[in-house]
Amino acid sequence: MIGTVFRTTDVPAGDRFDYWQELVGRTRSSALVSDHAADFWAEQRLMQLGPVVVSQMSFMPTRYRRTPKLVRQADPELYHLTLLLDGGLALDHAGQTSTFTSRDLHLADSSQPYDVRSADDRQGGVVTGMAVDFPKALLPLPPHRVRELLGRNLPGREGVGALLAEFVVGLNRQIGTLQPSDAPRLGTVVLDLMSAWFVQLLEAEASLSPESRGRATAERVQAFIRQNLHDLELTPPVIAAAHNISLSYLHRIFQQQTHGETVAAWIRRRRVENAHRDLANPSLRSTPIHAIAARWGYPRQSDFTRAFRAAYGMPPREYRQQALYGGGGVGRK
């Protein structure tokens, strides 16, 4: 057989979460957090197919964060494809914020930070999925094209995507019968199917009308902005560079999709709306107003107070008092 099975139940209960973090870190180093760390359960069935690693992973609700620091410390230069089989996940990666359920696929790049977390808190909340890790150099597509696919919900219910999904699931079903001599050929098949599918996805996008492409780009830009509202360097030139588009094109598609609202105005509105929400959150009542303001891109409280008053007709301190203790209706002007 070509597979190896790892179970957290093979080690003492107190070591199980650390053991799982070590297993995950063998392909991509991540910081793990789980409310179930004290009594953790997970299982991995791993197949080494030449340079391609295919695995089935099941685990209790967990958050996996690959920070910029971890990327700098060690980058295996891998792409990571996930096929979710059961449960739910949320992912922030490459300017995208997406959620995934059963039979959804997504692609991640080890050279970029990510934040993936369980998004299904059913009884037990166990997440199960198939993962494919492979060297980026083996994919016959330029990195700037692959970047268009990162972090998104990729369609895999028909065509080549469905063939790839079924092949990967089939490998796991046959893990006990496959021989080591089969491994390199099977890894080549996985790479060929992925390459054909990625090309198909990119060609389909290229065939979209200019209006549809602009709408899709604007949606990706808005997701990127939401993810980076805290960043004081979040400016139109930075956003355009992150998406490999010109500044003039960014402004054009953005105003087309937001009925004339500029990029800078959209950023300001989202920041003050998020701060407005946090000020009314009872769980944040002990968080100072200046800390909430800084969290959403206002390092100077005077700037935040001015923006908040312009949006809601009252200073943030008065709004918080009414929202948390007064019970009166307060809202946008």
Coordinates of C-alpha atoms in Angstrom, one line a residue:
M1 CA 0.0 0.0 0.0
I2 CA 1.1 3.6 -0.5
G3 CA -0.8 5.2 2.4
T4 CA 0.0 6.1 6.0
V5 CA -2.6 6.8 8.6
F6 CA -2.0 9.2 11.5
R7 CA -4.5 9.4 14.4
T8 CA -4.4 11.7 17.4
T9 CA -5.7 8.8 19.5
D10 CA -2.3 7.2 19.0
V11 CA -0.8 9.6 21.5
P12 CA -1.8 10.6 25.1
A13 CA -4.7 13.0 25.3
G14 CA -2.6 15.9 26.5
D15 CA -0.3 15.6 23.5
R16 CA -2.9 15.3 20.8
F17 CA -3.3 18.9 19.7
D18 CA 0.4 19.4 19.5
Y19 CA 0.8 16.2 17.6
W20 CA -1.8 17.4 15.0
Q21 CA 0.0 20.8 14.7
E22 CA 3.2 18.9 14.0
L23 CA 1.5 16.8 11.3
V24 CA 0.0 19.8 9.6
G25 CA 3.3 21.6 9.8
R26 CA 5.1 19.0 7.7
T27 CA 3.6 20.5 4.5
R28 CA 2.8 24.0 5.6
S29 CA 3.6 25.6 8.9
S30 CA 0.5 27.2 10.5
A31 CA -0.5 28.5 13.9
L32 CA -3.4 26.4 15.2
V33 CA -6.1 27.4 17.7
S34 CA -9.0 25.2 18.8
D35 CA -11.6 25.3 21.6
H36 CA -11.2 21.6 21.7
A37 CA -7.4 21.5 22.2
A38 CA -7.7 19.9 25.6
D39 CA -9.6 16.9 24.2
F40 CA -8.7 17.0 20.5
W41 CA -9.5 14.5 17.8
A42 CA -8.2 14.4 14.2
E43 CA -7.1 11.9 11.6
Q44 CA -5.0 12.0 8.5
R45 CA -4.7 9.4 5.7
L46 CA -1.7 10.4 3.6
M47 CA -0.6 9.2 0.2
Q48 CA 2.8 10.1 -1.2
L49 CA 2.5 10.1 -5.0
G50 CA 5.9 11.1 -6.1
P51 CA 6.1 14.9 -5.6
V52 CA 2.4 15.1 -5.1
V53 CA 0.9 14.5 -1.6
V54 CA -2.8 13.5 -1.4
S55 CA -4.5 13.2 2.0
Q56 CA -7.8 12.9 3.7
M57 CA -8.0 15.0 6.8
S58 CA -10.8 15.0 9.5
F59 CA -10.5 17.3 12.5
M60 CA -12.5 19.0 15.3
P61 CA -13.2 22.7 14.8
T62 CA -9.8 24.5 14.4
R63 CA -8.4 27.7 13.1
Y64 CA -5.3 27.6 10.9
R65 CA -3.3 30.8 10.4
R66 CA -0.3 31.1 8.2
T67 CA 1.1 34.5 9.1
P68 CA 3.5 36.6 7.1
K69 CA 6.2 35.7 9.7
L70 CA 5.6 32.0 9.1
V71 CA 5.9 32.5 5.4
R72 CA 9.2 34.3 5.8
Q73 CA 10.5 31.6 8.1
A74 CA 9.8 28.7 5.8
D75 CA 8.1 28.5 2.4
P76 CA 7.9 25.0 0.8
E77 CA 6.7 26.7 -2.5
L78 CA 3.6 24.6 -2.7
Y79 CA 0.1 25.0 -4.0
H80 CA -2.6 23.4 -1.7
L81 CA -5.9 22.3 -3.2
T82 CA -8.7 21.4 -0.8
L83 CA -11.9 19.5 -1.6
L84 CA -14.3 19.8 1.3
L85 CA -16.4 16.7 1.9
D86 CA -18.2 17.5 5.1
G87 CA -18.6 20.5 7.4
G88 CA -17.8 24.1 6.6
L89 CA -14.8 26.3 6.3
A90 CA -14.1 30.1 6.0
L91 CA -11.0 31.3 4.3
D92 CA -9.1 34.7 4.0
H93 CA -6.4 34.4 1.4
A94 CA -4.9 36.4 -1.5
G95 CA -7.4 39.2 -1.1
Q96 CA -10.4 36.8 -1.1
T97 CA -12.8 36.1 1.7
S98 CA -14.9 32.9 1.0
T99 CA -16.9 30.2 2.7
F100 CA -17.0 26.6 1.6
T101 CA -19.4 23.7 2.1
S102 CA -19.5 20.1 1.0
R103 CA -18.0 19.5 -2.5
D104 CA -16.5 23.0 -2.8
L105 CA -12.8 23.3 -3.8
H106 CA -10.3 26.1 -3.2
L107 CA -6.6 26.7 -4.0
A108 CA -4.0 28.3 -1.7
D109 CA -0.4 29.3 -2.1
S110 CA 2.1 28.6 0.7
S111 CA 4.0 31.8 -0.3
Q112 CA 1.0 34.0 0.9
P113 CA -0.6 34.2 4.3
Y114 CA -4.0 32.6 5.0
D115 CA -6.5 32.3 7.7
V116 CA -8.8 29.2 7.5
R117 CA -11.3 28.3 10.2
S118 CA -14.1 25.9 10.8
A119 CA -17.5 27.5 10.0
D120 CA -19.8 24.7 11.0
D121 CA -20.6 24.3 14.7
R122 CA -22.9 21.4 14.6
Q123 CA -22.8 18.7 17.3
G124 CA -19.1 17.7 17.1
G125 CA -18.5 20.1 14.2
V126 CA -16.0 17.7 12.5
V127 CA -14.6 18.9 9.2
T128 CA -13.5 16.3 6.6
G129 CA -11.8 17.1 3.3
M130 CA -9.3 15.9 0.7
A131 CA -6.1 17.9 0.3
V132 CA -3.5 17.9 -2.6
D133 CA -0.1 19.5 -2.0
F134 CA 2.3 19.9 -4.9
P135 CA 5.3 22.0 -5.9
K136 CA 4.3 25.2 -7.7
A137 CA 7.1 24.6 -10.2
L138 CA 5.2 21.5 -11.5
L139 CA 2.1 23.5 -12.6
P140 CA 2.5 24.5 -16.3
L141 CA 0.8 27.9 -15.8
P142 CA 2.4 31.3 -15.0
P143 CA 2.1 32.4 -11.4
H144 CA 0.2 35.6 -12.3
R145 CA -2.6 33.5 -13.9
V146 CA -2.8 31.0 -11.0
R147 CA -3.1 34.0 -8.7
E148 CA -6.5 34.6 -10.2
L149 CA -7.8 31.3 -8.8
L150 CA -6.4 31.6 -5.2
G151 CA -8.8 31.8 -2.3
R152 CA -11.9 31.5 -4.4
N153 CA -14.8 29.0 -4.4
L154 CA -13.9 26.9 -7.5
P155 CA -16.6 25.0 -9.3
G156 CA -16.0 21.3 -9.2
R157 CA -19.4 19.7 -9.7
E158 CA -19.1 19.1 -13.5
G159 CA -16.6 18.8 -16.3
V160 CA -12.9 18.4 -15.5
G161 CA -13.3 19.7 -12.0
A162 CA -15.7 16.9 -11.2
L163 CA -13.3 14.3 -12.7
L164 CA -10.5 15.6 -10.5
A165 CA -12.7 15.5 -7.4
E166 CA -13.9 12.0 -8.1
F167 CA -10.3 10.8 -8.9
V168 CA -8.9 12.2 -5.6
V169 CA -11.8 10.7 -3.6
G170 CA -11.2 7.4 -5.4
L171 CA -7.6 7.4 -4.5
N172 CA -8.5 7.6 -0.8
R173 CA -11.0 4.7 -1.2
Q174 CA -8.3 2.5 -2.8
I175 CA -5.5 3.5 -0.4
G176 CA -5.2 -0.1 0.9
T177 CA -4.9 -1.7 -2.6
L178 CA -2.5 0.7 -4.4
Q179 CA 1.1 -0.3 -4.6
P180 CA 4.3 1.9 -4.3
S181 CA 5.0 1.3 -8.0
D182 CA 1.7 3.0 -8.8
A183 CA 2.5 6.2 -6.9
P184 CA 4.5 8.3 -9.6
R185 CA 1.9 7.5 -12.3
L186 CA -1.0 8.5 -10.1
G187 CA 0.7 11.7 -9.1
T188 CA 1.1 12.6 -12.8
V189 CA -2.6 11.9 -13.4
V190 CA -3.5 14.3 -10.5
L191 CA -1.3 17.0 -11.9
D192 CA -2.6 16.6 -15.4
L193 CA -6.2 16.8 -14.3
M194 CA -5.5 19.9 -12.1
S195 CA -3.7 21.6 -15.0
A196 CA -6.5 20.9 -17.4
W197 CA -9.1 22.1 -15.0
F198 CA -7.2 25.4 -14.1
V199 CA -6.8 26.1 -17.8
Q200 CA -10.5 25.5 -18.4
L201 CA -11.4 27.9 -15.5
L202 CA -9.1 30.6 -16.7
E203 CA -10.2 30.3 -20.3
A204 CA -13.9 30.5 -19.2
E205 CA -13.1 33.8 -17.4
A206 CA -11.3 35.1 -20.4
S207 CA -14.4 34.6 -22.5
L208 CA -16.5 36.8 -20.2
S209 CA -17.7 40.1 -21.5
P210 CA -15.8 43.2 -20.4
E211 CA -18.7 44.1 -18.1
S212 CA -18.7 40.7 -16.4
R213 CA -14.9 40.7 -16.0
G214 CA -15.1 44.2 -14.5
R215 CA -17.8 43.1 -12.1
A216 CA -15.8 40.0 -11.0
T217 CA -12.7 42.1 -10.5
A218 CA -14.6 44.7 -8.5
E219 CA -15.9 41.9 -6.2
R220 CA -12.4 40.6 -5.7
V221 CA -11.2 44.2 -4.9
Q222 CA -14.0 44.7 -2.4
A223 CA -13.2 41.4 -0.6
F224 CA -9.5 42.5 -0.5
I225 CA -10.5 45.8 1.0
R226 CA -12.7 44.3 3.7
Q227 CA -9.8 42.0 4.7
N228 CA -7.4 44.9 5.0
L229 CA -9.4 47.7 6.4
H230 CA -7.1 47.9 9.4
D231 CA -4.1 48.6 7.2
L232 CA -3.1 52.3 7.2
E233 CA -1.4 51.7 3.8
L234 CA -4.6 50.6 2.2
T235 CA -4.7 53.1 -0.7
P236 CA -5.9 52.9 -4.3
P237 CA -2.3 52.4 -5.7
V238 CA -1.6 49.6 -3.3
I239 CA -5.0 47.9 -4.1
A240 CA -4.3 48.2 -7.9
A241 CA -0.9 46.7 -7.5
A242 CA -2.2 43.8 -5.4
H243 CA -4.6 42.9 -8.3
N244 CA -2.2 43.5 -11.2
I245 CA -4.4 46.2 -12.7
S246 CA -3.8 49.9 -13.5
L247 CA -5.0 52.6 -11.1
S248 CA -7.2 54.1 -13.8
Y249 CA -8.9 50.7 -14.4
L250 CA -9.4 50.2 -10.7
H251 CA -11.2 53.6 -10.4
R252 CA -13.3 52.9 -13.5
I253 CA -14.6 49.5 -12.6
F254 CA -15.1 50.5 -9.0
Q255 CA -17.3 53.4 -9.8
Q256 CA -19.3 51.3 -12.3
Q257 CA -20.1 48.8 -9.7
T258 CA -20.7 51.2 -6.8
H259 CA -22.9 53.7 -8.6
G260 CA -20.2 56.4 -8.7
E261 CA -18.7 55.9 -5.2
T262 CA -14.9 56.2 -5.3
V263 CA -12.5 53.6 -3.9
A264 CA -11.4 56.0 -1.0
A265 CA -15.0 56.8 -0.1
W266 CA -15.9 53.1 -0.1
I267 CA -13.0 52.4 2.3
R268 CA -14.0 55.2 4.6
R269 CA -17.6 54.1 4.7
R270 CA -16.7 50.5 5.5
R271 CA -14.4 51.5 8.2
V272 CA -16.9 53.7 10.0
E273 CA -19.6 51.1 9.6
N274 CA -17.5 48.4 11.2
A275 CA -16.6 50.7 14.0
H276 CA -20.3 51.6 14.4
R277 CA -21.1 47.9 14.7
D278 CA -18.3 47.3 17.3
L279 CA -19.4 50.2 19.5
A280 CA -22.8 48.6 19.9
N281 CA -21.4 45.1 20.6
P282 CA -21.9 44.3 24.3
S283 CA -18.9 41.9 24.3
L284 CA -16.7 44.9 23.4
R285 CA -18.1 47.3 26.0
S286 CA -14.7 47.3 27.9
T287 CA -12.7 48.0 24.7
P288 CA -11.7 51.7 24.6
I289 CA -13.2 53.7 21.8
H290 CA -9.7 54.7 20.5
A291 CA -8.8 51.0 20.3
I292 CA -11.9 50.2 18.1
A293 CA -11.1 53.3 16.0
A294 CA -7.5 52.1 15.5
R295 CA -8.7 48.6 14.6
W296 CA -10.6 50.0 11.7
G297 CA -7.9 52.3 10.3
Y298 CA -8.3 55.5 12.5
P299 CA -5.1 56.0 14.4
R300 CA -6.2 59.5 15.5
Q301 CA -9.3 59.6 17.6
S302 CA -10.1 63.1 16.4
D303 CA -10.3 61.9 12.8
F304 CA -12.5 59.0 13.9
T305 CA -14.9 61.3 15.9
R306 CA -15.2 63.6 12.9
A307 CA -16.0 60.8 10.5
F308 CA -18.4 59.1 12.9
R309 CA -20.3 62.3 13.6
A310 CA -20.6 63.0 9.8
A311 CA -22.0 59.5 9.2
Y312 CA -24.3 59.1 12.3
G313 CA -25.0 62.6 13.6
M314 CA -23.4 62.1 17.0
P315 CA -20.0 61.4 18.5
P316 CA -19.0 57.8 19.0
R317 CA -19.1 58.1 22.8
E318 CA -22.7 59.2 22.8
Y319 CA -23.7 56.6 20.3
R320 CA -22.1 53.8 22.4
Q321 CA -23.9 55.1 25.6
Q322 CA -27.3 55.0 23.8
A323 CA -26.7 51.6 22.1
L324 CA -25.5 49.8 25.1
Y325 CA -27.4 51.5 27.9
G326 CA -30.1 53.7 26.5
G327 CA -31.9 51.3 24.3
G328 CA -33.0 54.1 22.0
G329 CA -32.9 53.8 18.2
V330 CA -29.8 55.3 16.7
G331 CA -28.8 55.0 13.1
R332 CA -27.3 56.5 10.0
K333 CA -28.4 59.9 9.0

